[in-house]
């Protein structure tokens, strides 16, 4: 809703209230002010009267005008079609600056095809107003009294503030000026201005002479009809500008008037061209409008053919220039819940504007709209005829009475609210209030336009709005202790620890969308989720499925940052991934691509690319010790010979691999390593100490020559199977190949030895190393180097 | 004879030479030691005089050598330290550090605040059903509020949750009051432009206790404190608003942290920044989970909005595009 202070002032007396106070109040009562600004007609634009208007001798499209601006008569060349003698127009004098920035225009003395021009006759948009007509703006008395030569910005109408408010969907009653006036009246406790009652004129034909209205079957809608005969109807400037600000100005003058009546009263209105309905019919033909349900069970208006659908499709659609003739005016109402339920889920031809209003609740008091319309026509189109009487179909919408009690309202708010205060607020908001003096309970009936009031909490909200939340005290809550230990809480701490460790090791945290690209996944050999469980309405084709892993998104980020010139990318993410049955689990993934560190003083600018084992070492310093086992079926995106399973306590917890060189080439990225781990399987929490030896620890390195094909995991398993308790730990220290070794490698294993109960002696150490050597010789054909 | 040892001491150049001289004079075969051993050949007064003389020499040379050695050591240490000088200012922060994502860092701070106030943390599935995401939250199929939320649906009728509120429903169904929880997490709406991304994060709060206990005053109290914790000393403003699952409802603004309320581009010249939605839990929501005679409040906030304001980030989308130019500022 966009409206000016002046417009509101026509309906409620806000003369004594500052604009800033209105701004604050609107916000506090739930009508959020999106913007507040002044009209911005530039200085130097004055009112001029076109005294004379002649065609330019050398240009068909230009006119030469003599324009009186009081101080002098200006000679102005004007290109608008709608310039003519006798009209009042905005004139930008020489030196005036119109517009800002790239639209800035300074008016200068100029010559157009040999004729001097001493200013510019302006359109509404040229002087910072919304577009109303093609061509220049015609000024009329509707904007108030004015004088020739007067600065436009000094006229009261343009010396005003414009409010733009955002309405919540429950407040259809405030989609009109009277509704907003009512809210201000209740919240400031000031009176509404009442319009004068309209009487039908005597000696005018009754509506019954022109049309008949009937209904068939059940109907939810109330309808009210009036017939008018117009003669060259024109909506004055003031109203056009007000509509244009709300983007509601129609091309047709009568349609614009109907929009204006709706804008003010909230009554949904539509016009029908009577002349079309009777075209080709005999002279005594009377059109019959029938209201009945269409195939979608929506109340519709028929006159042989379907003319409109109540609350759903009743756009005004008169011919642009038709502003004379006879018109049927229709005001209608359908309860918002009924129309919303009926329209829900159906593919209907919907007119957004009509449905927006009807589904939020238009004004059920139809006569408000019709009266305002008639008043307008009476005032601004003297030669028009308003036929007496109306046709109406009225439904009885029962407002539900509610019983509310003061204590409950006070409890919800948090401090005592006086009964008298509640009564006053509700009465100001047009509720019917029946109160017996001693009782806690108050019987209330919401007004018909407040369909959103259903229970005591709704009523409390009304009280809160009008009291103002600023006037509610802040009070700490005393409450019972409740249980808190759960998996989510533990996971929060676990994630936080892993995340901070990861960043300390050099990985940056990322957040990617939960989505992935189905076709790309298939290409990379990752089976997407079951087709029958797929997203129905993806936002783009590249985000058309749920991700199965975090790796693919991380690869995209590496590619993007490589293109930004990054030589080193190290990212991680913790997030949800899905299996093919769309079951959710949390995953932790790392990616490292390119240089293992940035060039710096320590490496003298010479940096190598990260390798498989360096990558694993980083992961291990985050999540702890693990072993890596070979993969029988490495994923398609992995380098088949640089891929493994992460094994922790004998359980597979994730994958680590180098990205397949083909994909690296395709994406033009450096050597890239990926590790993806099942978050749930990462240990967290309590670590246990075990008994440790206080005797001298010893180190022994054993170097053997062994076949290339033997995996270290096999050697590890074999040595472990010896169950030598004195071996604290052992690990490969060095491997190398030479020409002489051929298909064999030299492998050095380091053993850390320590006994729990004694200092190890040389011969017992030798026994152990002999045992190990024999094992390696027997099982793997190894030999001592 | 032992010669002029004082002179020799005088001529010493290094502490090593000093040590050599010490051995040469005082060592087992040192010149002075040998003089002492000759004492056994003397007797009587002569021996006495010689012994005294030697002892005086020993004391003198010891002192002189000690002093000289100390001077040499100090000098040598000084030289060594000088040799070891490095230009410590060569240090530049190395750029191999990782960064914590500002959205998650903000989420951490929010969760930590509520944990410190005895809130529990709950979570729920991202793939939700209509009941938990809409119906139980009093968002009827025909309700205009569904217009506000453009939802990702799946072929089997499930959907991606559009807010964290379904966790309220799950928590209430799985436990009994009193309840005091927050539920942080990702939410999804079918929207993508400058100010919308299809995924973003919310933190939702819910407090439920006996009827008449939990009031709007309590809600105001905690949110005012929370916003002060997050943004520092700010003014907090509540505006009545509308959400299907709360009644009365309010939106909460803070005074603009950039212009201190005088009006700027970020606050659209209003001086206020909208940061939260909240309200008293609607009776229909309690009905949906079968709660009777209870009262409660709920609130919800967008984490990205907080992160943008707190960390001065002006492009929402950069959070999700792993734009290292933005993210690495958080190292």
mmCIF file of N, CA and C in Angstrom, chain B residues 74-140:
data_model
loop_
_atom_site.group_PDB
_atom_site.id
_atom_site.type_symbol
_atom_site.label_atom_id
_atom_site.label_comp_id
_atom_site.label_asym_id
_atom_site.label_seq_id
_atom_site.Cartn_x
_atom_site.Cartn_y
_atom_site.Cartn_z
ATOM 1 N N UNK B 74 82.028 -13.080 28.239
ATOM 2 C CA UNK B 74 80.983 -12.092 27.975
ATOM 3 C C UNK B 74 81.125 -11.539 26.564
ATOM 4 N N UNK B 75 82.368 -11.246 26.219
ATOM 5 C CA UNK B 75 82.634 -10.681 24.901
ATOM 6 C C UNK B 75 82.252 -11.699 23.815
ATOM 7 N N UNK B 76 82.668 -12.952 24.054
ATOM 8 C CA UNK B 76 82.367 -13.995 23.059
ATOM 9 C C UNK B 76 80.868 -14.227 22.918
ATOM 10 N N UNK B 77 80.144 -14.216 24.084
ATOM 11 C CA UNK B 77 78.696 -14.391 24.020
ATOM 12 C C UNK B 77 78.078 -13.272 23.196
ATOM 13 N N UNK B 78 78.561 -12.062 23.491
ATOM 14 C CA UNK B 78 78.036 -10.912 22.774
ATOM 15 C C UNK B 78 78.243 -11.070 21.271
ATOM 16 N N UNK B 79 79.461 -11.538 20.906
ATOM 17 C CA UNK B 79 79.750 -11.722 19.474
ATOM 18 C C UNK B 79 78.845 -12.782 18.861
ATOM 19 N N UNK B 80 78.638 -13.865 19.665
ATOM 20 C CA UNK B 80 77.812 -14.947 19.148
ATOM 21 C C UNK B 80 76.377 -14.471 18.930
ATOM 22 N N UNK B 81 75.873 -13.745 19.944
ATOM 23 C CA UNK B 81 74.498 -13.269 19.820
ATOM 24 C C UNK B 81 74.357 -12.387 18.583
ATOM 25 N N UNK B 82 75.373 -11.536 18.396
ATOM 26 C CA UNK B 82 75.327 -10.638 17.235
ATOM 27 C C UNK B 82 75.317 -11.429 15.933
ATOM 28 N N UNK B 83 76.158 -12.476 15.898
ATOM 29 C CA UNK B 83 76.199 -13.316 14.697
ATOM 30 C C UNK B 83 74.846 -13.959 14.422
ATOM 31 N N UNK B 84 74.134 -14.280 15.534
ATOM 32 C CA UNK B 84 72.865 -14.985 15.373
ATOM 33 C C UNK B 84 71.676 -14.061 15.108
ATOM 34 N N UNK B 85 71.960 -12.800 14.966
ATOM 35 C CA UNK B 85 70.860 -11.858 14.757
ATOM 36 C C UNK B 85 70.079 -12.216 13.485
ATOM 37 N N UNK B 86 68.727 -12.214 13.602
ATOM 38 C CA UNK B 86 67.893 -12.312 12.396
ATOM 39 C C UNK B 86 66.991 -11.104 12.339
ATOM 40 N N UNK B 87 66.483 -10.803 11.166
ATOM 41 C CA UNK B 87 65.533 -9.707 11.030
ATOM 42 C C UNK B 87 64.150 -10.260 11.352
ATOM 43 N N UNK B 88 63.770 -10.098 12.615
ATOM 44 C CA UNK B 88 62.485 -10.684 13.012
ATOM 45 C C UNK B 88 61.322 -10.078 12.239
ATOM 46 N N UNK B 89 61.559 -8.898 11.699
ATOM 47 C CA UNK B 89 60.451 -8.257 10.973
ATOM 48 C C UNK B 89 60.210 -8.903 9.616
ATOM 49 N N UNK B 90 61.095 -9.860 9.275
ATOM 50 C CA UNK B 90 60.844 -10.598 8.019
ATOM 51 C C UNK B 90 59.555 -11.408 8.120
ATOM 52 N N UNK B 91 59.119 -11.653 9.370
ATOM 53 C CA UNK B 91 57.948 -12.503 9.525
ATOM 54 C C UNK B 91 56.720 -11.863 8.873
ATOM 55 N N UNK B 92 56.053 -12.638 8.017
ATOM 56 C CA UNK B 92 54.768 -12.215 7.468
ATOM 57 C C UNK B 92 53.827 -13.367 7.761
ATOM 58 N N UNK B 93 52.610 -13.061 8.199
ATOM 59 C CA UNK B 93 51.687 -14.148 8.477
ATOM 60 C C UNK B 93 51.600 -15.054 7.250
ATOM 61 N N UNK B 94 51.845 -16.333 7.452
ATOM 62 C CA UNK B 94 51.802 -17.240 6.320
ATOM 63 C C UNK B 94 50.352 -17.459 5.922
ATOM 64 N N UNK B 95 50.115 -17.648 4.660
ATOM 65 C CA UNK B 95 48.735 -17.642 4.191
ATOM 66 C C UNK B 95 48.181 -19.045 4.019
ATOM 67 N N UNK B 96 48.775 -20.014 4.702
ATOM 68 C CA UNK B 96 48.270 -21.376 4.553
ATOM 69 C C UNK B 96 47.250 -21.758 5.623
ATOM 70 N N UNK B 97 46.789 -20.758 6.370
ATOM 71 C CA UNK B 97 45.812 -21.053 7.413
ATOM 72 C C UNK B 97 44.435 -21.302 6.817
ATOM 73 N N UNK B 98 43.607 -22.011 7.574
ATOM 74 C CA UNK B 98 42.223 -22.213 7.146
ATOM 75 C C UNK B 98 41.324 -21.194 7.808
ATOM 76 N N UNK B 99 40.091 -21.107 7.296
ATOM 77 C CA UNK B 99 39.128 -20.151 7.839
ATOM 78 C C UNK B 99 37.864 -20.885 8.276
ATOM 79 N N UNK B 100 37.250 -20.374 9.338
ATOM 80 C CA UNK B 100 35.938 -20.874 9.729
ATOM 81 C C UNK B 100 34.902 -20.059 8.963
ATOM 82 N N UNK B 101 33.916 -20.729 8.414
ATOM 83 C CA UNK B 101 32.903 -20.033 7.606
ATOM 84 C C UNK B 101 32.121 -19.050 8.481
ATOM 85 N N UNK B 102 31.993 -17.804 8.023
ATOM 86 C CA UNK B 102 31.331 -16.799 8.875
ATOM 87 C C UNK B 102 29.893 -17.171 9.253
ATOM 88 N N UNK B 103 29.199 -17.889 8.382
ATOM 89 C CA UNK B 103 27.818 -18.281 8.728
ATOM 90 C C UNK B 103 27.846 -19.268 9.895
ATOM 91 N N UNK B 104 28.758 -20.242 9.825
ATOM 92 C CA UNK B 104 28.841 -21.213 10.916
ATOM 93 C C UNK B 104 29.402 -20.586 12.182
ATOM 94 N N UNK B 105 30.324 -19.623 12.007
ATOM 95 C CA UNK B 105 30.868 -18.944 13.191
ATOM 96 C C UNK B 105 29.758 -18.185 13.901
ATOM 97 N N UNK B 106 28.891 -17.558 13.109
ATOM 98 C CA UNK B 106 27.759 -16.826 13.680
ATOM 99 C C UNK B 106 26.798 -17.793 14.366
ATOM 100 N N UNK B 107 26.557 -18.908 13.690
ATOM 101 C CA UNK B 107 25.671 -19.930 14.252
ATOM 102 C C UNK B 107 26.229 -20.417 15.595
ATOM 103 N N UNK B 108 27.549 -20.646 15.640
ATOM 104 C CA UNK B 108 28.183 -21.066 16.899
ATOM 105 C C UNK B 108 27.875 -20.080 18.023
ATOM 106 N N UNK B 109 28.064 -18.802 17.704
ATOM 107 C CA UNK B 109 27.861 -17.783 18.746
ATOM 108 C C UNK B 109 26.430 -17.799 19.242
ATOM 109 N N UNK B 110 25.495 -17.961 18.307
ATOM 110 C CA UNK B 110 24.075 -17.963 18.681
ATOM 111 C C UNK B 110 23.788 -19.171 19.576
ATOM 112 N N UNK B 111 24.263 -20.342 19.138
ATOM 113 C CA UNK B 111 23.992 -21.563 19.903
ATOM 114 C C UNK B 111 24.629 -21.466 21.288
ATOM 115 N N UNK B 112 25.865 -20.959 21.329
ATOM 116 C CA UNK B 112 26.564 -20.843 22.615
ATOM 117 C C UNK B 112 25.784 -19.955 23.589
ATOM 118 N N UNK B 113 25.207 -18.866 23.060
ATOM 119 C CA UNK B 113 24.426 -17.992 23.943
ATOM 120 C C UNK B 113 23.274 -18.773 24.577
ATOM 121 N N UNK B 114 22.527 -19.476 23.741
ATOM 122 C CA UNK B 114 21.341 -20.138 24.273
ATOM 123 C C UNK B 114 21.698 -21.350 25.148
ATOM 124 N N UNK B 115 22.777 -22.019 24.818
ATOM 125 C CA UNK B 115 23.213 -23.118 25.685
ATOM 126 C C UNK B 115 23.542 -22.565 27.069
ATOM 127 N N UNK B 116 24.172 -21.393 27.080
ATOM 128 C CA UNK B 116 24.548 -20.805 28.377
ATOM 129 C C UNK B 116 23.308 -20.422 29.174
ATOM 130 N N UNK B 117 22.167 -20.254 28.490
ATOM 131 C CA UNK B 117 20.931 -19.937 29.208
ATOM 132 C C UNK B 117 20.081 -21.190 29.420
ATOM 133 N N UNK B 118 20.727 -22.347 29.388
ATOM 134 C CA UNK B 118 20.032 -23.596 29.676
ATOM 135 C C UNK B 118 19.050 -24.046 28.600
ATOM 136 N N UNK B 119 19.265 -23.624 27.389
ATOM 137 C CA UNK B 119 18.463 -24.157 26.292
ATOM 138 C C UNK B 119 19.094 -25.469 25.824
ATOM 139 N N UNK B 120 18.264 -26.419 25.413
ATOM 140 C CA UNK B 120 18.760 -27.620 24.756
ATOM 141 C C UNK B 120 18.886 -27.359 23.263
ATOM 142 N N UNK B 121 19.566 -28.246 22.557
ATOM 143 C CA UNK B 121 19.686 -28.109 21.102
ATOM 144 C C UNK B 121 19.008 -29.310 20.461
ATOM 145 N N UNK B 122 18.133 -29.053 19.503
ATOM 146 C CA UNK B 122 17.424 -30.147 18.825
ATOM 147 C C UNK B 122 17.618 -30.018 17.323
ATOM 148 N N UNK B 123 17.453 -31.140 16.628
ATOM 149 C CA UNK B 123 17.535 -31.083 15.168
ATOM 150 C C UNK B 123 16.463 -31.967 14.571
ATOM 151 N N UNK B 124 16.275 -31.829 13.277
ATOM 152 C CA UNK B 124 15.278 -32.636 12.587
ATOM 153 C C UNK B 124 15.722 -32.848 11.154
ATOM 154 N N UNK B 125 15.009 -33.709 10.431
ATOM 155 C CA UNK B 125 15.402 -33.995 9.048
ATOM 156 C C UNK B 125 15.194 -32.791 8.131
ATOM 157 N N UNK B 126 16.022 -32.701 7.101
ATOM 158 C CA UNK B 126 15.852 -31.623 6.121
ATOM 159 C C UNK B 126 14.716 -31.961 5.166
ATOM 160 N N UNK B 127 14.585 -33.256 4.854
ATOM 161 C CA UNK B 127 13.454 -33.689 4.023
ATOM 162 C C UNK B 127 12.279 -33.931 4.975
ATOM 163 N N UNK B 128 11.292 -33.078 4.859
ATOM 164 C CA UNK B 128 10.179 -33.074 5.802
ATOM 165 C C UNK B 128 8.879 -33.472 5.113
ATOM 166 N N UNK B 129 7.810 -33.535 5.902
ATOM 167 C CA UNK B 129 6.493 -33.751 5.298
ATOM 168 C C UNK B 129 5.614 -32.526 5.549
ATOM 169 N N UNK B 130 4.486 -32.505 4.860
ATOM 170 C CA UNK B 130 3.586 -31.348 4.934
ATOM 171 C C UNK B 130 3.097 -31.127 6.363
ATOM 172 N N UNK B 131 2.867 -32.234 7.064
ATOM 173 C CA UNK B 131 2.322 -32.096 8.407
ATOM 174 C C UNK B 131 3.258 -31.280 9.290
ATOM 175 N N UNK B 132 4.533 -31.702 9.357
ATOM 176 C CA UNK B 132 5.446 -31.012 10.265
ATOM 177 C C UNK B 132 5.824 -29.618 9.780
ATOM 178 N N UNK B 133 5.902 -29.457 8.459
ATOM 179 C CA UNK B 133 6.369 -28.170 7.940
ATOM 180 C C UNK B 133 5.256 -27.123 7.866
ATOM 181 N N UNK B 134 4.035 -27.577 7.606
ATOM 182 C CA UNK B 134 2.936 -26.619 7.428
ATOM 183 C C UNK B 134 1.767 -26.835 8.383
ATOM 184 N N UNK B 135 1.128 -28.011 8.242
ATOM 185 C CA UNK B 135 -0.162 -28.184 8.906
ATOM 186 C C UNK B 135 -0.090 -28.007 10.416
ATOM 187 N N UNK B 136 0.849 -28.715 11.035
ATOM 188 C CA UNK B 136 0.927 -28.646 12.493
ATOM 189 C C UNK B 136 1.292 -27.242 12.956
ATOM 190 N N UNK B 137 1.850 -26.453 12.052
ATOM 191 C CA UNK B 137 2.243 -25.087 12.397
ATOM 192 C C UNK B 137 1.146 -24.095 12.033
ATOM 193 N N UNK B 138 -0.071 -24.620 11.851
ATOM 194 C CA UNK B 138 -1.226 -23.775 11.598
ATOM 195 C C UNK B 138 -1.161 -23.076 10.235
ATOM 196 N N UNK B 139 -0.387 -23.659 9.323
ATOM 197 C CA UNK B 139 -0.356 -23.099 7.969
ATOM 198 C C UNK B 139 -1.249 -24.000 7.118
ATOM 199 N N UNK B 140 -2.492 -23.615 6.979
ATOM 200 C CA UNK B 140 -3.479 -24.432 6.255
ATOM 201 C C UNK B 140 -3.140 -24.459 4.760
#
